């Protein structure tokens, strides 16, 4: 199984940025744990702070990969262009969030992209990504 993980803006700062919300681990360290836990999965990882680059990666992988796990960061709440990109590809996309977006500022409760995704996992810390991998595997 080939899975693409895409992290959006500011998620390159995981481990440094607001650790009380997002934890103390970098994504690169966490990814190693995922790789060990799921030896049957070929993981590809991409992070960008640029909306268009995220869209390009969805296009690039969205017809050949088995799944895309997408944390679009703040673009989650604003990006019709990412919604359209997800709609436009064949590969299923799961939206993930580290924090429980519904327990924070009200603007985080709305996802502009959720309607194009297979499902949404939020609030379990970095473990949200592991849960998304499990969900992809059980499809
Ligand atoms: C986030 C939640 C978003 O509201 C925020 O803008 C992020 C991270 C999360 O993983 O909890 O950058 O997507």
PDB file of N, CA, C and O in Angstrom, residues 42-119:
ATOM      1  N   UNK A  42       4.136   1.762   2.090  1.00  0.00           N
ATOM      2  CA  UNK A  42       5.187   2.637   1.545  1.00  0.00           C
ATOM      3  C   UNK A  42       4.737   4.082   1.788  1.00  0.00           C
ATOM      4  O   UNK A  42       3.779   4.552   1.175  1.00  0.00           O
ATOM      5  N   UNK A  43       5.436   4.740   2.731  1.00  0.00           N
ATOM      6  CA  UNK A  43       5.056   6.111   3.079  1.00  0.00           C
ATOM      7  C   UNK A  43       5.838   7.125   2.256  1.00  0.00           C
ATOM      8  O   UNK A  43       7.050   7.007   2.102  1.00  0.00           O
ATOM      9  N   UNK A  44       5.116   8.114   1.762  1.00  0.00           N
ATOM     10  CA  UNK A  44       5.748   9.274   1.128  1.00  0.00           C
ATOM     11  C   UNK A  44       5.308  10.493   1.917  1.00  0.00           C
ATOM     12  O   UNK A  44       4.124  10.603   2.252  1.00  0.00           O
ATOM     13  N   UNK A  45       6.253  11.379   2.207  1.00  0.00           N
ATOM     14  CA  UNK A  45       5.920  12.536   3.043  1.00  0.00           C
ATOM     15  C   UNK A  45       6.267  13.834   2.328  1.00  0.00           C
ATOM     16  O   UNK A  45       7.344  13.959   1.732  1.00  0.00           O
ATOM     17  N   UNK A  46       5.335  14.782   2.397  1.00  0.00           N
ATOM     18  CA  UNK A  46       5.549  16.089   1.770  1.00  0.00           C
ATOM     19  C   UNK A  46       4.977  17.160   2.692  1.00  0.00           C
ATOM     20  O   UNK A  46       3.866  17.012   3.209  1.00  0.00           O
ATOM     21  N   UNK A  47       5.751  18.219   2.910  1.00  0.00           N
ATOM     22  CA  UNK A  47       5.251  19.367   3.685  1.00  0.00           C
ATOM     23  C   UNK A  47       5.475  20.621   2.868  1.00  0.00           C
ATOM     24  O   UNK A  47       6.521  20.805   2.245  1.00  0.00           O
ATOM     25  N   UNK A  48       4.469  21.510   2.874  1.00  0.00           N
ATOM     26  CA  UNK A  48       4.662  22.803   2.222  1.00  0.00           C
ATOM     27  C   UNK A  48       3.824  23.865   2.916  1.00  0.00           C
ATOM     28  O   UNK A  48       2.716  23.587   3.397  1.00  0.00           O
ATOM     29  N   UNK A  49       4.376  25.056   2.920  1.00  0.00           N
ATOM     30  CA  UNK A  49       3.636  26.209   3.440  1.00  0.00           C
ATOM     31  C   UNK A  49       2.867  26.920   2.332  1.00  0.00           C
ATOM     32  O   UNK A  49       2.229  27.949   2.583  1.00  0.00           O
ATOM     33  N   UNK A  50       2.951  26.381   1.122  1.00  0.00           N
ATOM     34  CA  UNK A  50       2.413  27.053  -0.069  1.00  0.00           C
ATOM     35  C   UNK A  50       1.200  26.272  -0.603  1.00  0.00           C
ATOM     36  O   UNK A  50       1.304  25.091  -0.945  1.00  0.00           O
ATOM     37  N   UNK A  51       0.084  26.959  -0.684  1.00  0.00           N
ATOM     38  CA  UNK A  51      -1.174  26.311  -1.083  1.00  0.00           C
ATOM     39  C   UNK A  51      -1.050  25.586  -2.437  1.00  0.00           C
ATOM     40  O   UNK A  51      -1.475  24.442  -2.582  1.00  0.00           O
ATOM     41  N   UNK A  52      -0.476  26.271  -3.425  1.00  0.00           N
ATOM     42  CA  UNK A  52      -0.368  25.682  -4.760  1.00  0.00           C
ATOM     43  C   UNK A  52       0.492  24.426  -4.785  1.00  0.00           C
ATOM     44  O   UNK A  52       0.231  23.498  -5.565  1.00  0.00           O
ATOM     45  N   UNK A  53       1.501  24.382  -3.945  1.00  0.00           N
ATOM     46  CA  UNK A  53       2.363  23.183  -3.893  1.00  0.00           C
ATOM     47  C   UNK A  53       1.602  21.997  -3.312  1.00  0.00           C
ATOM     48  O   UNK A  53       1.812  20.852  -3.713  1.00  0.00           O
ATOM     49  N   UNK A  54       0.724  22.281  -2.358  1.00  0.00           N
ATOM     50  CA  UNK A  54      -0.109  21.218  -1.781  1.00  0.00           C
ATOM     51  C   UNK A  54      -1.057  20.685  -2.861  1.00  0.00           C
ATOM     52  O   UNK A  54      -1.229  19.476  -3.024  1.00  0.00           O
ATOM     53  N   UNK A  55      -1.623  21.592  -3.631  1.00  0.00           N
ATOM     54  CA  UNK A  55      -2.525  21.202  -4.724  1.00  0.00           C
ATOM     55  C   UNK A  55      -1.762  20.366  -5.761  1.00  0.00           C
ATOM     56  O   UNK A  55      -2.242  19.318  -6.210  1.00  0.00           O
ATOM     57  N   UNK A  56      -0.554  20.818  -6.116  1.00  0.00           N
ATOM     58  CA  UNK A  56       0.241  20.053  -7.088  1.00  0.00           C
ATOM     59  C   UNK A  56       0.518  18.640  -6.590  1.00  0.00           C
ATOM     60  O   UNK A  56       0.479  17.682  -7.355  1.00  0.00           O
ATOM     61  N   UNK A  57       0.798  18.499  -5.293  1.00  0.00           N
ATOM     62  CA  UNK A  57       1.103  17.169  -4.737  1.00  0.00           C
ATOM     63  C   UNK A  57      -0.144  16.287  -4.750  1.00  0.00           C
ATOM     64  O   UNK A  57      -0.063  15.079  -5.025  1.00  0.00           O
ATOM     65  N   UNK A  58      -1.304  16.872  -4.492  1.00  0.00           N
ATOM     66  CA  UNK A  58      -2.563  16.098  -4.572  1.00  0.00           C
ATOM     67  C   UNK A  58      -2.768  15.603  -6.007  1.00  0.00           C
ATOM     68  O   UNK A  58      -3.095  14.434  -6.232  1.00  0.00           O
ATOM     69  N   UNK A  59      -2.515  16.477  -6.986  1.00  0.00           N
ATOM     70  CA  UNK A  59      -2.657  16.066  -8.408  1.00  0.00           C
ATOM     71  C   UNK A  59      -1.652  14.962  -8.754  1.00  0.00           C
ATOM     72  O   UNK A  59      -1.985  13.999  -9.442  1.00  0.00           O
ATOM     73  N   UNK A  60      -0.419  15.159  -8.284  1.00  0.00           N
ATOM     74  CA  UNK A  60       0.681  14.242  -8.638  1.00  0.00           C
ATOM     75  C   UNK A  60       0.443  12.826  -8.104  1.00  0.00           C
ATOM     76  O   UNK A  60       0.793  11.854  -8.752  1.00  0.00           O
ATOM     77  N   UNK A  61      -0.142  12.717  -6.915  1.00  0.00           N
ATOM     78  CA  UNK A  61      -0.287  11.410  -6.271  1.00  0.00           C
ATOM     79  C   UNK A  61      -1.725  10.890  -6.327  1.00  0.00           C
ATOM     80  O   UNK A  61      -1.959   9.727  -5.992  1.00  0.00           O
ATOM     81  N   UNK A  62      -2.640  11.741  -6.730  1.00  0.00           N
ATOM     82  CA  UNK A  62      -4.060  11.439  -6.589  1.00  0.00           C
ATOM     83  C   UNK A  62      -4.645  10.471  -7.605  1.00  0.00           C
ATOM     84  O   UNK A  62      -5.862  10.238  -7.600  1.00  0.00           O
ATOM     85  N   UNK A  63      -3.794   9.914  -8.491  1.00  0.00           N
ATOM     86  CA  UNK A  63      -4.294   8.900  -9.416  1.00  0.00           C
ATOM     87  C   UNK A  63      -3.509   7.600  -9.313  1.00  0.00           C
ATOM     88  O   UNK A  63      -3.858   6.612  -9.935  1.00  0.00           O
ATOM     89  N   UNK A  64      -2.434   7.600  -8.533  1.00  0.00           N
ATOM     90  CA  UNK A  64      -1.592   6.401  -8.476  1.00  0.00           C
ATOM     91  C   UNK A  64      -1.409   5.862  -7.056  1.00  0.00           C
ATOM     92  O   UNK A  64      -1.101   4.684  -6.882  1.00  0.00           O
ATOM     93  N   UNK A  65      -1.610   6.694  -6.044  1.00  0.00           N
ATOM     94  CA  UNK A  65      -1.435   6.225  -4.664  1.00  0.00           C
ATOM     95  C   UNK A  65      -2.735   5.607  -4.153  1.00  0.00           C
ATOM     96  O   UNK A  65      -3.807   5.847  -4.689  1.00  0.00           O
ATOM     97  N   UNK A  66      -2.606   4.807  -3.077  1.00  0.00           N
ATOM     98  CA  UNK A  66      -3.802   4.172  -2.492  1.00  0.00           C
ATOM     99  C   UNK A  66      -4.542   5.115  -1.556  1.00  0.00           C
ATOM    100  O   UNK A  66      -5.718   4.906  -1.264  1.00  0.00           O
ATOM    101  N   UNK A  67      -3.844   6.114  -1.038  1.00  0.00           N
ATOM    102  CA  UNK A  67      -4.510   7.054  -0.145  1.00  0.00           C
ATOM    103  C   UNK A  67      -3.646   8.266   0.118  1.00  0.00           C
ATOM    104  O   UNK A  67      -2.416   8.214  -0.006  1.00  0.00           O
ATOM    105  N   UNK A  68      -4.312   9.354   0.457  1.00  0.00           N
ATOM    106  CA  UNK A  68      -3.619  10.584   0.856  1.00  0.00           C
ATOM    107  C   UNK A  68      -4.133  10.956   2.241  1.00  0.00           C
ATOM    108  O   UNK A  68      -5.349  10.998   2.480  1.00  0.00           O
ATOM    109  N   UNK A  69      -3.192  11.194   3.170  1.00  0.00           N
ATOM    110  CA  UNK A  69      -3.526  11.660   4.515  1.00  0.00           C
ATOM    111  C   UNK A  69      -3.108  13.121   4.556  1.00  0.00           C
ATOM    112  O   UNK A  69      -1.927  13.438   4.402  1.00  0.00           O
ATOM    113  N   UNK A  70      -4.092  13.997   4.706  1.00  0.00           N
ATOM    114  CA  UNK A  70      -3.842  15.429   4.527  1.00  0.00           C
ATOM    115  C   UNK A  70      -4.150  16.220   5.794  1.00  0.00           C
ATOM    116  O   UNK A  70      -5.292  16.218   6.273  1.00  0.00           O
ATOM    117  N   UNK A  71      -3.122  16.874   6.324  1.00  0.00           N
ATOM    118  CA  UNK A  71      -3.335  17.903   7.339  1.00  0.00           C
ATOM    119  C   UNK A  71      -3.037  19.226   6.640  1.00  0.00           C
ATOM    120  O   UNK A  71      -1.874  19.607   6.467  1.00  0.00           O
ATOM    121  N   UNK A  72      -4.086  19.898   6.238  1.00  0.00           N
ATOM    122  CA  UNK A  72      -3.915  21.132   5.457  1.00  0.00           C
ATOM    123  C   UNK A  72      -3.668  22.346   6.350  1.00  0.00           C
ATOM    124  O   UNK A  72      -3.638  23.484   5.847  1.00  0.00           O
ATOM    125  N   UNK A  73      -3.490  22.123   7.662  1.00  0.00           N
ATOM    126  CA  UNK A  73      -3.233  23.246   8.572  1.00  0.00           C
ATOM    127  C   UNK A  73      -4.348  24.279   8.430  1.00  0.00           C
ATOM    128  O   UNK A  73      -5.520  23.937   8.273  1.00  0.00           O
ATOM    129  N   UNK A  74      -3.971  25.544   8.467  1.00  0.00           N
ATOM    130  CA  UNK A  74      -4.983  26.614   8.423  1.00  0.00           C
ATOM    131  C   UNK A  74      -5.711  26.685   7.084  1.00  0.00           C
ATOM    132  O   UNK A  74      -6.830  27.210   7.011  1.00  0.00           O
ATOM    133  N   UNK A  75      -5.116  26.125   6.009  1.00  0.00           N
ATOM    134  CA  UNK A  75      -5.832  26.107   4.718  1.00  0.00           C
ATOM    135  C   UNK A  75      -7.112  25.273   4.806  1.00  0.00           C
ATOM    136  O   UNK A  75      -8.018  25.429   3.982  1.00  0.00           O
ATOM    137  N   UNK A  76      -7.158  24.375   5.792  1.00  0.00           N
ATOM    138  CA  UNK A  76      -8.373  23.587   6.030  1.00  0.00           C
ATOM    139  C   UNK A  76      -9.599  24.489   6.099  1.00  0.00           C
ATOM    140  O   UNK A  76     -10.672  24.142   5.594  1.00  0.00           O
ATOM    141  N   UNK A  77      -9.410  25.630   6.745  1.00  0.00           N
ATOM    142  CA  UNK A  77     -10.558  26.477   7.064  1.00  0.00           C
ATOM    143  C   UNK A  77     -10.895  27.476   5.952  1.00  0.00           C
ATOM    144  O   UNK A  77     -11.892  28.171   6.042  1.00  0.00           O
ATOM    145  N   UNK A  78     -10.041  27.524   4.930  1.00  0.00           N
ATOM    146  CA  UNK A  78     -10.210  28.592   3.925  1.00  0.00           C
ATOM    147  C   UNK A  78     -10.177  28.137   2.467  1.00  0.00           C
ATOM    148  O   UNK A  78     -10.648  28.869   1.600  1.00  0.00           O
ATOM    149  N   UNK A  79      -9.606  26.969   2.184  1.00  0.00           N
ATOM    150  CA  UNK A  79      -9.188  26.729   0.796  1.00  0.00           C
ATOM    151  C   UNK A  79     -10.195  25.967  -0.059  1.00  0.00           C
ATOM    152  O   UNK A  79     -10.275  24.728  -0.027  1.00  0.00           O
ATOM    153  N   UNK A  80     -10.908  26.711  -0.876  1.00  0.00           N
ATOM    154  CA  UNK A  80     -11.787  26.080  -1.871  1.00  0.00           C
ATOM    155  C   UNK A  80     -10.926  25.394  -2.937  1.00  0.00           C
ATOM    156  O   UNK A  80     -11.302  24.361  -3.495  1.00  0.00           O
ATOM    157  N   UNK A  81      -9.737  25.951  -3.189  1.00  0.00           N
ATOM    158  CA  UNK A  81      -8.849  25.364  -4.209  1.00  0.00           C
ATOM    159  C   UNK A  81      -8.384  23.964  -3.791  1.00  0.00           C
ATOM    160  O   UNK A  81      -8.304  23.051  -4.634  1.00  0.00           O
ATOM    161  N   UNK A  82      -8.111  23.766  -2.504  1.00  0.00           N
ATOM    162  CA  UNK A  82      -7.719  22.414  -2.050  1.00  0.00           C
ATOM    163  C   UNK A  82      -8.943  21.488  -2.089  1.00  0.00           C
ATOM    164  O   UNK A  82      -8.845  20.322  -2.490  1.00  0.00           O
ATOM    165  N   UNK A  83     -10.100  21.998  -1.716  1.00  0.00           N
ATOM    166  CA  UNK A  83     -11.353  21.215  -1.848  1.00  0.00           C
ATOM    167  C   UNK A  83     -11.516  20.724  -3.290  1.00  0.00           C
ATOM    168  O   UNK A  83     -11.762  19.542  -3.536  1.00  0.00           O
ATOM    169  N   UNK A  84     -11.354  21.625  -4.247  1.00  0.00           N
ATOM    170  CA  UNK A  84     -11.504  21.251  -5.656  1.00  0.00           C
ATOM    171  C   UNK A  84     -10.459  20.227  -6.082  1.00  0.00           C
ATOM    172  O   UNK A  84     -10.758  19.314  -6.864  1.00  0.00           O
ATOM    173  N   UNK A  85      -9.233  20.379  -5.573  1.00  0.00           N
ATOM    174  CA  UNK A  85      -8.168  19.422  -5.922  1.00  0.00           C
ATOM    175  C   UNK A  85      -8.526  18.023  -5.426  1.00  0.00           C
ATOM    176  O   UNK A  85      -8.361  17.031  -6.151  1.00  0.00           O
ATOM    177  N   UNK A  86      -9.022  17.938  -4.201  1.00  0.00           N
ATOM    178  CA  UNK A  86      -9.399  16.630  -3.637  1.00  0.00           C
ATOM    179  C   UNK A  86     -10.540  16.025  -4.457  1.00  0.00           C
ATOM    180  O   UNK A  86     -10.525  14.836  -4.788  1.00  0.00           O
ATOM    181  N   UNK A  87     -11.505  16.863  -4.792  1.00  0.00           N
ATOM    182  CA  UNK A  87     -12.641  16.403  -5.624  1.00  0.00           C
ATOM    183  C   UNK A  87     -12.175  15.890  -6.981  1.00  0.00           C
ATOM    184  O   UNK A  87     -12.779  14.993  -7.561  1.00  0.00           O
ATOM    185  N   UNK A  88     -11.091  16.495  -7.473  1.00  0.00           N
ATOM    186  CA  UNK A  88     -10.643  16.215  -8.833  1.00  0.00           C
ATOM    187  C   UNK A  88      -9.818  14.955  -8.999  1.00  0.00           C
ATOM    188  O   UNK A  88      -9.539  14.552 -10.133  1.00  0.00           O
ATOM    189  N   UNK A  89      -9.399  14.330  -7.904  1.00  0.00           N
ATOM    190  CA  UNK A  89      -8.557  13.137  -8.026  1.00  0.00           C
ATOM    191  C   UNK A  89      -9.330  11.880  -7.620  1.00  0.00           C
ATOM    192  O   UNK A  89     -10.405  11.968  -7.021  1.00  0.00           O
ATOM    193  N   UNK A  90      -8.734  10.728  -7.930  1.00  0.00           N
ATOM    194  CA  UNK A  90      -9.413   9.457  -7.676  1.00  0.00           C
ATOM    195  C   UNK A  90      -9.055   8.873  -6.306  1.00  0.00           C
ATOM    196  O   UNK A  90      -9.832   8.123  -5.718  1.00  0.00           O
ATOM    197  N   UNK A  91      -7.874   9.188  -5.830  1.00  0.00           N
ATOM    198  CA  UNK A  91      -7.376   8.608  -4.567  1.00  0.00           C
ATOM    199  C   UNK A  91      -8.156   9.165  -3.371  1.00  0.00           C
ATOM    200  O   UNK A  91      -8.358  10.384  -3.300  1.00  0.00           O
ATOM    201  N   UNK A  92      -8.568   8.290  -2.431  1.00  0.00           N
ATOM    202  CA  UNK A  92      -9.266   8.793  -1.247  1.00  0.00           C
ATOM    203  C   UNK A  92      -8.359   9.622  -0.349  1.00  0.00           C
ATOM    204  O   UNK A  92      -7.188   9.301  -0.171  1.00  0.00           O
ATOM    205  N   UNK A  93      -8.930  10.691   0.173  1.00  0.00           N
ATOM    206  CA  UNK A  93      -8.175  11.599   1.051  1.00  0.00           C
ATOM    207  C   UNK A  93      -8.833  11.597   2.427  1.00  0.00           C
ATOM    208  O   UNK A  93     -10.060  11.726   2.546  1.00  0.00           O
ATOM    209  N   UNK A  94      -8.010  11.426   3.475  1.00  0.00           N
ATOM    210  CA  UNK A  94      -8.500  11.568   4.850  1.00  0.00           C
ATOM    211  C   UNK A  94      -7.909  12.849   5.424  1.00  0.00           C
ATOM    212  O   UNK A  94      -6.701  13.067   5.360  1.00  0.00           O
ATOM    213  N   UNK A  95      -8.788  13.684   5.954  1.00  0.00           N
ATOM    214  CA  UNK A  95      -8.357  14.934   6.611  1.00  0.00           C
ATOM    215  C   UNK A  95      -7.970  14.614   8.050  1.00  0.00           C
ATOM    216  O   UNK A  95      -8.729  13.955   8.762  1.00  0.00           O
ATOM    217  N   UNK A  96      -6.800  15.058   8.466  1.00  0.00           N
ATOM    218  CA  UNK A  96      -6.401  14.845   9.865  1.00  0.00           C
ATOM    219  C   UNK A  96      -6.009  16.168  10.513  1.00  0.00           C
ATOM    220  O   UNK A  96      -5.533  17.101   9.849  1.00  0.00           O
ATOM    221  N   UNK A  97      -6.212  16.206  11.827  1.00  0.00           N
ATOM    222  CA  UNK A  97      -5.718  17.306  12.649  1.00  0.00           C
ATOM    223  C   UNK A  97      -5.149  16.752  13.933  1.00  0.00           C
ATOM    224  O   UNK A  97      -5.702  15.805  14.507  1.00  0.00           O
ATOM    225  N   UNK A  98      -4.080  17.360  14.364  1.00  0.00           N
ATOM    226  CA  UNK A  98      -3.430  16.954  15.611  1.00  0.00           C
ATOM    227  C   UNK A  98      -4.304  17.382  16.794  1.00  0.00           C
ATOM    228  O   UNK A  98      -4.556  16.606  17.717  1.00  0.00           O
ATOM    229  N   UNK A  99      -4.756  18.620  16.751  1.00  0.00           N
ATOM    230  CA  UNK A  99      -5.578  19.159  17.836  1.00  0.00           C
ATOM    231  C   UNK A  99      -7.058  18.892  17.562  1.00  0.00           C
ATOM    232  O   UNK A  99      -7.442  18.602  16.423  1.00  0.00           O
ATOM    233  N   UNK A 100      -7.860  19.005  18.605  1.00  0.00           N
ATOM    234  CA  UNK A 100      -9.310  18.927  18.431  1.00  0.00           C
ATOM    235  C   UNK A 100      -9.791  20.306  17.993  1.00  0.00           C
ATOM    236  O   UNK A 100     -10.010  21.199  18.809  1.00  0.00           O
ATOM    237  N   UNK A 101      -9.940  20.460  16.688  1.00  0.00           N
ATOM    238  CA  UNK A 101     -10.271  21.775  16.122  1.00  0.00           C
ATOM    239  C   UNK A 101     -11.617  22.300  16.636  1.00  0.00           C
ATOM    240  O   UNK A 101     -11.865  23.505  16.629  1.00  0.00           O
ATOM    241  N   UNK A 102     -12.460  21.407  17.130  1.00  0.00           N
ATOM    242  CA  UNK A 102     -13.789  21.811  17.616  1.00  0.00           C
ATOM    243  C   UNK A 102     -13.756  22.331  19.048  1.00  0.00           C
ATOM    244  O   UNK A 102     -14.747  22.874  19.529  1.00  0.00           O
ATOM    245  N   UNK A 103     -12.638  22.153  19.712  1.00  0.00           N
ATOM    246  CA  UNK A 103     -12.517  22.617  21.094  1.00  0.00           C
ATOM    247  C   UNK A 103     -11.667  23.886  21.167  1.00  0.00           C
ATOM    248  O   UNK A 103     -11.256  24.289  22.257  1.00  0.00           O
ATOM    249  N   UNK A 104     -11.435  24.516  20.018  1.00  0.00           N
ATOM    250  CA  UNK A 104     -10.548  25.683  19.974  1.00  0.00           C
ATOM    251  C   UNK A 104     -11.319  26.916  19.467  1.00  0.00           C
ATOM    252  O   UNK A 104     -12.520  27.000  19.678  1.00  0.00           O
ATOM    253  N   UNK A 105     -10.639  27.858  18.839  1.00  0.00           N
ATOM    254  CA  UNK A 105     -11.331  29.038  18.321  1.00  0.00           C
ATOM    255  C   UNK A 105     -12.437  28.595  17.347  1.00  0.00           C
ATOM    256  O   UNK A 105     -12.254  27.608  16.629  1.00  0.00           O
ATOM    257  N   UNK A 106     -13.526  29.365  17.298  1.00  0.00           N
ATOM    258  CA  UNK A 106     -14.665  28.925  16.468  1.00  0.00           C
ATOM    259  C   UNK A 106     -14.298  28.827  14.987  1.00  0.00           C
ATOM    260  O   UNK A 106     -14.842  27.985  14.280  1.00  0.00           O
ATOM    261  N   UNK A 107     -13.349  29.684  14.520  1.00  0.00           N
ATOM    262  CA  UNK A 107     -13.020  29.613  13.078  1.00  0.00           C
ATOM    263  C   UNK A 107     -12.412  28.271  12.694  1.00  0.00           C
ATOM    264  O   UNK A 107     -12.428  27.891  11.530  1.00  0.00           O
ATOM    265  N   UNK A 108     -11.909  27.514  13.693  1.00  0.00           N
ATOM    266  CA  UNK A 108     -11.314  26.203  13.370  1.00  0.00           C
ATOM    267  C   UNK A 108     -12.361  25.104  13.233  1.00  0.00           C
ATOM    268  O   UNK A 108     -12.071  23.989  12.798  1.00  0.00           O
ATOM    269  N   UNK A 109     -13.585  25.398  13.659  1.00  0.00           N
ATOM    270  CA  UNK A 109     -14.631  24.363  13.609  1.00  0.00           C
ATOM    271  C   UNK A 109     -15.100  24.101  12.193  1.00  0.00           C
ATOM    272  O   UNK A 109     -15.655  23.049  11.904  1.00  0.00           O
ATOM    273  N   UNK A 110     -14.914  25.088  11.316  1.00  0.00           N
ATOM    274  CA  UNK A 110     -15.367  24.893   9.935  1.00  0.00           C
ATOM    275  C   UNK A 110     -14.226  24.376   9.060  1.00  0.00           C
ATOM    276  O   UNK A 110     -13.145  24.967   9.025  1.00  0.00           O
ATOM    277  N   UNK A 111     -14.492  23.279   8.367  1.00  0.00           N
ATOM    278  CA  UNK A 111     -13.525  22.791   7.380  1.00  0.00           C
ATOM    279  C   UNK A 111     -14.084  23.030   5.986  1.00  0.00           C
ATOM    280  O   UNK A 111     -15.179  22.556   5.661  1.00  0.00           O
ATOM    281  N   UNK A 112     -13.292  23.707   5.179  1.00  0.00           N
ATOM    282  CA  UNK A 112     -13.672  23.962   3.791  1.00  0.00           C
ATOM    283  C   UNK A 112     -13.440  22.720   2.928  1.00  0.00           C
ATOM    284  O   UNK A 112     -13.975  22.609   1.837  1.00  0.00           O
ATOM    285  N   UNK A 113     -12.639  21.785   3.444  1.00  0.00           N
ATOM    286  CA  UNK A 113     -12.241  20.635   2.617  1.00  0.00           C
ATOM    287  C   UNK A 113     -12.906  19.314   3.027  1.00  0.00           C
ATOM    288  O   UNK A 113     -12.884  18.353   2.267  1.00  0.00           O
ATOM    289  N   UNK A 114     -13.517  19.274   4.218  1.00  0.00           N
ATOM    290  CA  UNK A 114     -14.025  17.992   4.746  1.00  0.00           C
ATOM    291  C   UNK A 114     -15.030  17.331   3.810  1.00  0.00           C
ATOM    292  O   UNK A 114     -15.053  16.099   3.686  1.00  0.00           O
ATOM    293  N   UNK A 115     -15.839  18.158   3.130  1.00  0.00           N
ATOM    294  CA  UNK A 115     -16.870  17.608   2.248  1.00  0.00           C
ATOM    295  C   UNK A 115     -16.312  16.841   1.058  1.00  0.00           C
ATOM    296  O   UNK A 115     -17.023  16.044   0.437  1.00  0.00           O
ATOM    297  N   UNK A 116     -15.039  17.050   0.751  1.00  0.00           N
ATOM    298  CA  UNK A 116     -14.414  16.337  -0.365  1.00  0.00           C
ATOM    299  C   UNK A 116     -13.644  15.106   0.119  1.00  0.00           C
ATOM    300  O   UNK A 116     -13.145  14.331  -0.695  1.00  0.00           O
ATOM    301  N   UNK A 117     -13.529  14.962   1.444  1.00  0.00           N
ATOM    302  CA  UNK A 117     -12.699  13.879   2.008  1.00  0.00           C
ATOM    303  C   UNK A 117     -13.533  12.661   2.373  1.00  0.00           C
ATOM    304  O   UNK A 117     -14.741  12.757   2.574  1.00  0.00           O
ATOM    305  N   UNK A 118     -12.851  11.515   2.488  1.00  0.00           N
ATOM    306  CA  UNK A 118     -13.518  10.278   2.925  1.00  0.00           C
ATOM    307  C   UNK A 118     -13.953  10.393   4.369  1.00  0.00           C
ATOM    308  O   UNK A 118     -14.968   9.856   4.785  1.00  0.00           O
ATOM    309  N   UNK A 119     -13.139  11.048   5.181  1.00  0.00           N
ATOM    310  CA  UNK A 119     -13.453  11.196   6.591  1.00  0.00           C
ATOM    311  C   UNK A 119     -12.474  12.145   7.245  1.00  0.00           C
ATOM    312  O   UNK A 119     -11.517  12.598   6.600  1.00  0.00           O
TER     313      UNK A 119
END
